[in-house]
Tab-separated table of C-alpha atoms in Angstrom:
chain	number	residue	atom	x	y	z
A	4	MET	CA	-37.188	-52.647	16.447
A	5	ALA	CA	-36.709	-50.449	13.659
A	6	ASP	CA	-32.963	-52.065	12.893
A	7	VAL	CA	-34.640	-55.210	12.064
A	8	ASP	CA	-37.420	-54.073	10.228
A	9	ALA	CA	-34.477	-52.559	8.141
A	10	GLU	CA	-32.267	-55.789	8.122
A	11	THR	CA	-35.421	-57.729	6.887
A	12	GLN	CA	-36.292	-55.481	4.008
A	13	THR	CA	-32.175	-55.528	3.101
A	14	ALA	CA	-32.416	-59.234	3.240
A	15	ALA	CA	-35.479	-59.539	1.277
A	16	HIS	CA	-34.160	-56.738	-1.596
A	17	GLU	CA	-31.011	-59.009	-1.698
A	18	SER	CA	-32.831	-62.209	-2.270
A	19	THR	CA	-35.590	-60.248	-4.643
A	20	PRO	CA	-34.992	-60.641	-8.645
A	21	LEU	CA	-33.275	-57.275	-9.680
A	22	LEU	CA	-33.893	-57.920	-13.318
A	23	PRO	CA	-37.509	-57.353	-14.412
A	24	SER	CA	-37.462	-60.358	-17.134
A	25	ASP	CA	-36.294	-62.620	-13.992
A	26	ARG	CA	-39.196	-61.298	-11.914
A	27	VAL	CA	-41.671	-62.186	-14.815
A	28	TYR	CA	-40.262	-65.392	-15.235
A	29	LEU	CA	-40.053	-66.244	-11.429
A	30	HIS	CA	-43.375	-65.688	-11.286
A	31	ARG	CA	-44.423	-67.616	-14.440
A	32	LEU	CA	-42.306	-70.383	-13.045
A	33	ARG	CA	-44.254	-70.243	-9.787
A	34	GLN	CA	-47.598	-70.212	-11.388
A	35	SER	CA	-46.578	-73.455	-13.444
A	36	ARG	CA	-44.995	-76.935	-13.293
A	37	ASP	CA	-42.413	-77.765	-15.915
A	38	PHE	CA	-40.771	-81.145	-16.139
A	39	ILE	CA	-38.149	-81.336	-13.590
A	40	ALA	CA	-40.401	-79.939	-10.789
A	41	CYS	CA	-43.277	-82.550	-11.666
A	42	HIS	CA	-40.626	-85.006	-11.100
A	43	ILE	CA	-38.910	-83.652	-8.219
A	44	VAL	CA	-42.445	-83.782	-6.567
A	45	LYS	CA	-43.267	-86.900	-7.358
A	46	ILE	CA	-40.059	-88.793	-6.208
A	47	HIS	CA	-38.979	-86.307	-3.381
A	48	GLY	CA	-41.936	-84.379	-2.608
A	49	GLU	CA	-42.230	-80.426	-1.901
A	50	ASP	CA	-40.546	-80.523	1.640
A	51	SER	CA	-37.669	-82.391	0.952
A	52	TRP	CA	-34.164	-81.072	0.628
A	53	VAL	CA	-34.039	-81.399	-3.098
A	54	TRP	CA	-36.725	-79.147	-4.060
A	55	LEU	CA	-35.471	-76.358	-1.041
A	56	VAL	CA	-32.229	-76.389	-2.974
A	57	ARG	CA	-33.977	-75.688	-6.172
A	58	ARG	CA	-35.638	-72.739	-4.935
A	59	GLN	CA	-32.650	-71.392	-3.231
A	60	LEU	CA	-30.932	-71.878	-6.531
A	61	GLN	CA	-33.875	-70.001	-8.228
A	62	ARG	CA	-33.587	-67.107	-6.262
A	63	PHE	CA	-29.770	-66.839	-6.348
A	64	LEU	CA	-29.629	-67.145	-10.148
A	65	ALA	CA	-32.393	-64.806	-10.542
A	66	SER	CA	-30.984	-62.135	-7.764
A	67	LYS	CA	-28.432	-59.343	-8.355
A	68	TRP	CA	-25.771	-61.185	-6.708
A	69	GLY	CA	-26.393	-63.914	-9.061
A	70	HIS	CA	-25.958	-61.548	-12.100
A	71	TYR	CA	-23.015	-60.235	-10.374
A	72	PHE	CA	-20.990	-62.766	-10.114
A	73	VAL	CA	-21.485	-63.796	-13.894
A	74	ILE	CA	-20.477	-60.662	-14.527
A	75	LEU	CA	-17.078	-61.226	-12.461
A	76	LEU	CA	-16.609	-65.115	-14.005
A	77	VAL	CA	-17.192	-63.619	-17.488
A	78	SER	CA	-14.538	-60.677	-16.821
A	79	ALA	CA	-11.991	-62.786	-15.247
A	80	ASP	CA	-12.631	-65.767	-18.077
A	81	ILE	CA	-12.330	-62.869	-21.025
A	82	SER	CA	-9.051	-61.754	-19.084
A	83	CYS	CA	-7.359	-65.271	-19.021
A	84	ILE	CA	-8.148	-65.846	-22.713
A	85	PHE	CA	-6.513	-62.388	-23.924
A	86	ALA	CA	-3.698	-63.423	-21.301
A	87	ASP	CA	-3.102	-66.661	-22.942
A	88	PHE	CA	-3.158	-65.424	-26.162
A	89	LEU	CA	-0.785	-62.613	-25.564
A	90	VAL	CA	1.629	-65.288	-23.974
A	91	SER	CA	1.311	-67.266	-27.218
A	92	LEU	CA	1.904	-64.486	-29.258
A	93	HIS	CA	5.062	-63.660	-27.321
A	94	ILE	CA	6.498	-67.182	-27.427
A	95	CYS	CA	6.046	-67.107	-31.239
A	96	GLU	CA	8.075	-63.930	-31.372
A	97	HIS	CA	10.907	-64.854	-29.038
A	98	ALA	CA	11.216	-68.825	-28.947
A	99	GLY	CA	14.438	-68.408	-31.369
A	100	ASP	CA	16.123	-65.700	-29.126
A	101	LYS	CA	19.017	-66.781	-26.840
A	102	ASP	CA	18.254	-65.452	-23.631
A	103	PHE	CA	14.350	-66.126	-23.761
A	104	ASN	CA	12.985	-68.730	-21.049
A	105	LEU	CA	10.948	-70.708	-23.206
A	106	HIS	CA	9.756	-73.294	-20.508
A	107	ALA	CA	8.893	-70.697	-17.878
A	108	TRP	CA	6.618	-69.314	-20.511
A	109	ARG	CA	5.361	-72.567	-21.783
A	110	THR	CA	4.222	-73.161	-18.003
A	111	ALA	CA	2.607	-69.710	-17.703
A	112	ASN	CA	0.616	-70.717	-21.256
A	113	ASP	CA	-0.224	-74.050	-19.623
A	114	VAL	CA	-1.399	-72.855	-16.293
A	115	LEU	CA	-3.666	-70.248	-18.293
A	116	GLY	CA	-4.935	-73.163	-20.216
A	117	PHE	CA	-5.809	-74.950	-17.231
A	118	VAL	CA	-7.688	-71.935	-15.632
A	119	SER	CA	-9.470	-71.463	-19.055
A	120	LEU	CA	-11.101	-74.869	-18.653
A	121	ALA	CA	-11.524	-74.192	-15.105
A	122	PHE	CA	-13.687	-71.522	-16.143
A	123	SER	CA	-15.489	-73.396	-18.699
A	124	CYS	CA	-16.561	-76.194	-16.113
A	125	LEU	CA	-17.794	-73.304	-13.701
A	126	PHE	CA	-20.012	-71.913	-16.816
A	127	MET	CA	-21.142	-75.649	-17.424
A	128	ALA	CA	-21.868	-75.985	-13.941
A	129	GLU	CA	-24.031	-72.467	-14.077
A	130	LEU	CA	-25.974	-73.674	-17.284
A	131	LEU	CA	-26.682	-77.346	-15.892
A	132	GLY	CA	-27.843	-75.492	-12.567
A	133	SER	CA	-30.200	-72.879	-14.482
A	134	ILE	CA	-31.682	-76.447	-16.111
A	135	PHE	CA	-32.195	-77.737	-12.916
A	136	ALA	CA	-33.378	-74.724	-11.387
A	137	PHE	CA	-35.618	-73.330	-14.355
A	138	GLY	CA	-36.442	-76.492	-16.069
A	139	PHE	CA	-36.480	-76.214	-19.891
A	140	ASP	CA	-38.305	-73.439	-20.000
A	141	TYR	CA	-35.083	-71.860	-19.177
A	142	PHE	CA	-34.508	-72.258	-23.235
A	143	ARG	CA	-37.599	-69.853	-24.250
A	144	SER	CA	-35.172	-66.967	-24.564
A	145	LYS	CA	-32.992	-66.695	-27.331
A	146	PHE	CA	-30.535	-65.306	-25.204
A	147	HIS	CA	-30.579	-68.357	-22.827
A	148	ILE	CA	-30.393	-70.519	-26.119
A	149	PHE	CA	-27.198	-68.324	-27.449
A	150	ASP	CA	-25.458	-68.604	-23.875
A	151	ALA	CA	-26.128	-71.975	-23.889
A	152	LEU	CA	-24.155	-72.619	-27.323
A	153	VAL	CA	-21.273	-70.418	-26.653
A	154	ILE	CA	-20.976	-72.389	-23.023
A	155	ILE	CA	-20.581	-75.835	-24.775
A	156	ALA	CA	-18.716	-74.796	-27.584
A	157	ALA	CA	-15.908	-73.075	-25.428
A	158	PHE	CA	-16.202	-76.119	-23.178
A	159	ILE	CA	-15.553	-78.624	-25.893
A	160	ILE	CA	-12.864	-76.425	-27.132
A	161	ASP	CA	-11.052	-76.427	-23.788
A	162	VAL	CA	-11.650	-80.117	-23.748
A	163	LEU	CA	-10.696	-81.465	-26.782
A	164	LEU	CA	-8.568	-78.891	-28.762
A	165	ARG	CA	-5.133	-78.075	-28.461
A	166	GLY	CA	-2.427	-76.290	-29.958
A	167	PRO	CA	-3.505	-73.448	-32.598
A	168	LEU	CA	-6.921	-74.747	-33.035
A	169	GLU	CA	-7.319	-74.054	-29.359
A	170	GLU	CA	-5.854	-70.639	-29.329
A	171	ALA	CA	-8.120	-69.557	-32.426
A	172	GLY	CA	-11.136	-71.443	-30.890
A	173	SER	CA	-10.837	-69.899	-27.722
A	174	LEU	CA	-12.023	-66.790	-29.287
A	175	VAL	CA	-15.607	-67.846	-29.248
A	176	VAL	CA	-15.798	-67.100	-25.789
A	177	VAL	CA	-15.554	-63.827	-26.742
A	178	PHE	CA	-19.131	-63.834	-27.309
A	179	ARG	CA	-19.628	-63.963	-23.785
A	180	LEU	CA	-19.076	-60.532	-23.527
A	181	TRP	CA	-22.520	-59.868	-25.153
A	182	ARG	CA	-23.954	-61.382	-21.798
A	183	ILE	CA	-22.289	-58.522	-19.722
A	184	PHE	CA	-23.840	-56.238	-22.002
A	185	LYS	CA	-27.303	-57.900	-21.714
A	186	ILE	CA	-27.137	-57.940	-18.093
A	187	ILE	CA	-26.306	-54.175	-17.868
A	188	GLU	CA	-29.009	-53.330	-20.450
A	189	GLU	CA	-31.425	-55.353	-18.068
A	190	PHE	CA	-29.858	-53.594	-15.111
A	191	SER	CA	-30.606	-50.096	-16.372
A	192	THR	CA	-34.252	-51.275	-17.349
A	193	GLY	CA	-34.950	-52.760	-13.992
A	194	ALA	CA	-33.298	-49.648	-12.627
A	195	ALA	CA	-35.639	-47.594	-14.347
A	196	ASP	CA	-38.755	-49.989	-13.241
A	197	GLU	CA	-37.839	-49.547	-10.013
A	198	LEU	CA	-37.649	-46.184	-10.141
A	199	GLU	CA	-40.978	-45.524	-11.642
A	200	GLU	CA	-42.330	-47.879	-8.504
A	201	LEU	CA	-40.781	-45.649	-6.064
A	202	GLN	CA	-42.427	-42.648	-7.495
A	203	GLU	CA	-45.776	-44.175	-7.664
A	204	ARG	CA	-45.140	-44.999	-3.787
A	205	ILE	CA	-44.072	-41.182	-3.538
A	206	GLU	CA	-47.458	-40.199	-5.376
A	207	ALA	CA	-49.698	-42.449	-3.018
A	208	LEU	CA	-47.944	-41.205	0.502
A	209	GLU	CA	-48.276	-37.772	-1.036
A	210	ARG	CA	-52.051	-38.111	-1.660
A	211	GLU	CA	-52.322	-39.753	2.132
A	212	LYS	CA	-50.723	-37.358	3.546
A	213	ASP	CA	-53.040	-34.802	2.146
A	214	GLU	CA	-55.881	-36.960	3.166
A	215	VAL	CA	-54.444	-37.092	6.918
A	216	VAL	CA	-53.801	-33.313	6.862
A	217	LYS	CA	-57.501	-32.805	5.493
A	218	GLU	CA	-58.901	-34.979	8.170
A	219	ASN	CA	-56.713	-33.424	11.189
A	220	GLN	CA	-58.004	-30.301	9.884
A	221	GLN	CA	-61.761	-31.050	9.856
A	222	LEU	CA	-61.012	-32.758	13.172
A	223	ARG	CA	-59.679	-29.553	14.747
A	224	TYR	CA	-62.551	-27.821	13.704
A	225	ARG	CA	-64.955	-30.007	15.031
A	226	THR	CA	-62.928	-30.098	18.431
A	227	GLY	CA	-62.764	-26.401	17.859
A	228	TYR	CA	-66.540	-25.742	17.514
A	229	ALA	CA	-67.302	-28.482	20.088
A	230	ALA	CA	-65.242	-26.354	22.702
A	231	GLU	CA	-66.733	-22.726	21.721
A	232	GLY	CA	-70.361	-24.734	22.640
A	233	ASP	CA	-69.196	-25.987	25.762
A	234	THR	CA	-67.738	-22.330	26.602
A	235	THR	CA	-70.693	-20.413	25.437
A	236	GLY	CA	-73.244	-23.105	27.295
A	237	GLY	CA	-71.133	-22.419	30.540
A	238	THR	CA	-71.510	-18.836	30.147
A	239	ASN	CA	-75.055	-18.638	29.583
A	240	GLY	CA	-75.349	-20.717	32.416
A	241	HIS	CA	-73.638	-19.024	34.740
A	242	ASN	CA	-75.223	-15.697	33.377
A	243	GLY	CA	-78.556	-17.539	34.357
A	244	GLY	CA	-77.605	-18.083	37.611
A	245	GLY	CA	-76.950	-14.493	38.574
A	246	PHE	CA	-80.094	-13.461	37.018
A	247	GLY	CA	-81.886	-15.749	39.211
A	248	GLN	CA	-80.099	-14.262	42.247
């Protein structure tokens, strides 16, 4: 039974939004009806699979695993961009060398370019998923607006620009590093909030423990007093019987 309760608590903790801003946002979202939510309810209803997918997407994007996934994507994308930049510099420096395998290095550069485009598509999908999950209220946050501009700019650069302009324009994606710093900062804030909540729970449990100890002492006192009264009554009765004889 304890294992089942522990698994239930773990599952609930993993699906609970970690960041304080996300917890507040989800609470407000459940209290209101945005344009997309109204449209889904009107067309499909709250019992439809579309509404279920939206709720699950909200929980994932606002959960700690959603933020870990974003951090992983951003880190991999930044690493890919820097690798592409270094490969391009290496090609420029050694393109005229006699034993330099220009074809292989250009192939590697092209592969990194396609990988960068794939990451841009993933971030665009994440942006569209966030809009679908949270509605246009998602852009009430300045951080979300800035992040959306970076994602759209990077996607346009990867799709439309080629050559030196692409290499220079890809540096825009470096601004995504700010997203990692923002998430880490809110992780710290969320951890501090959870620590404060745990401290309050500990204090409440200590107060309950003191009350239970006090009640236990009172119960023991009453039980002992009653037992003493019974013993005294029994002794008096025995003595009375002796006198009667």
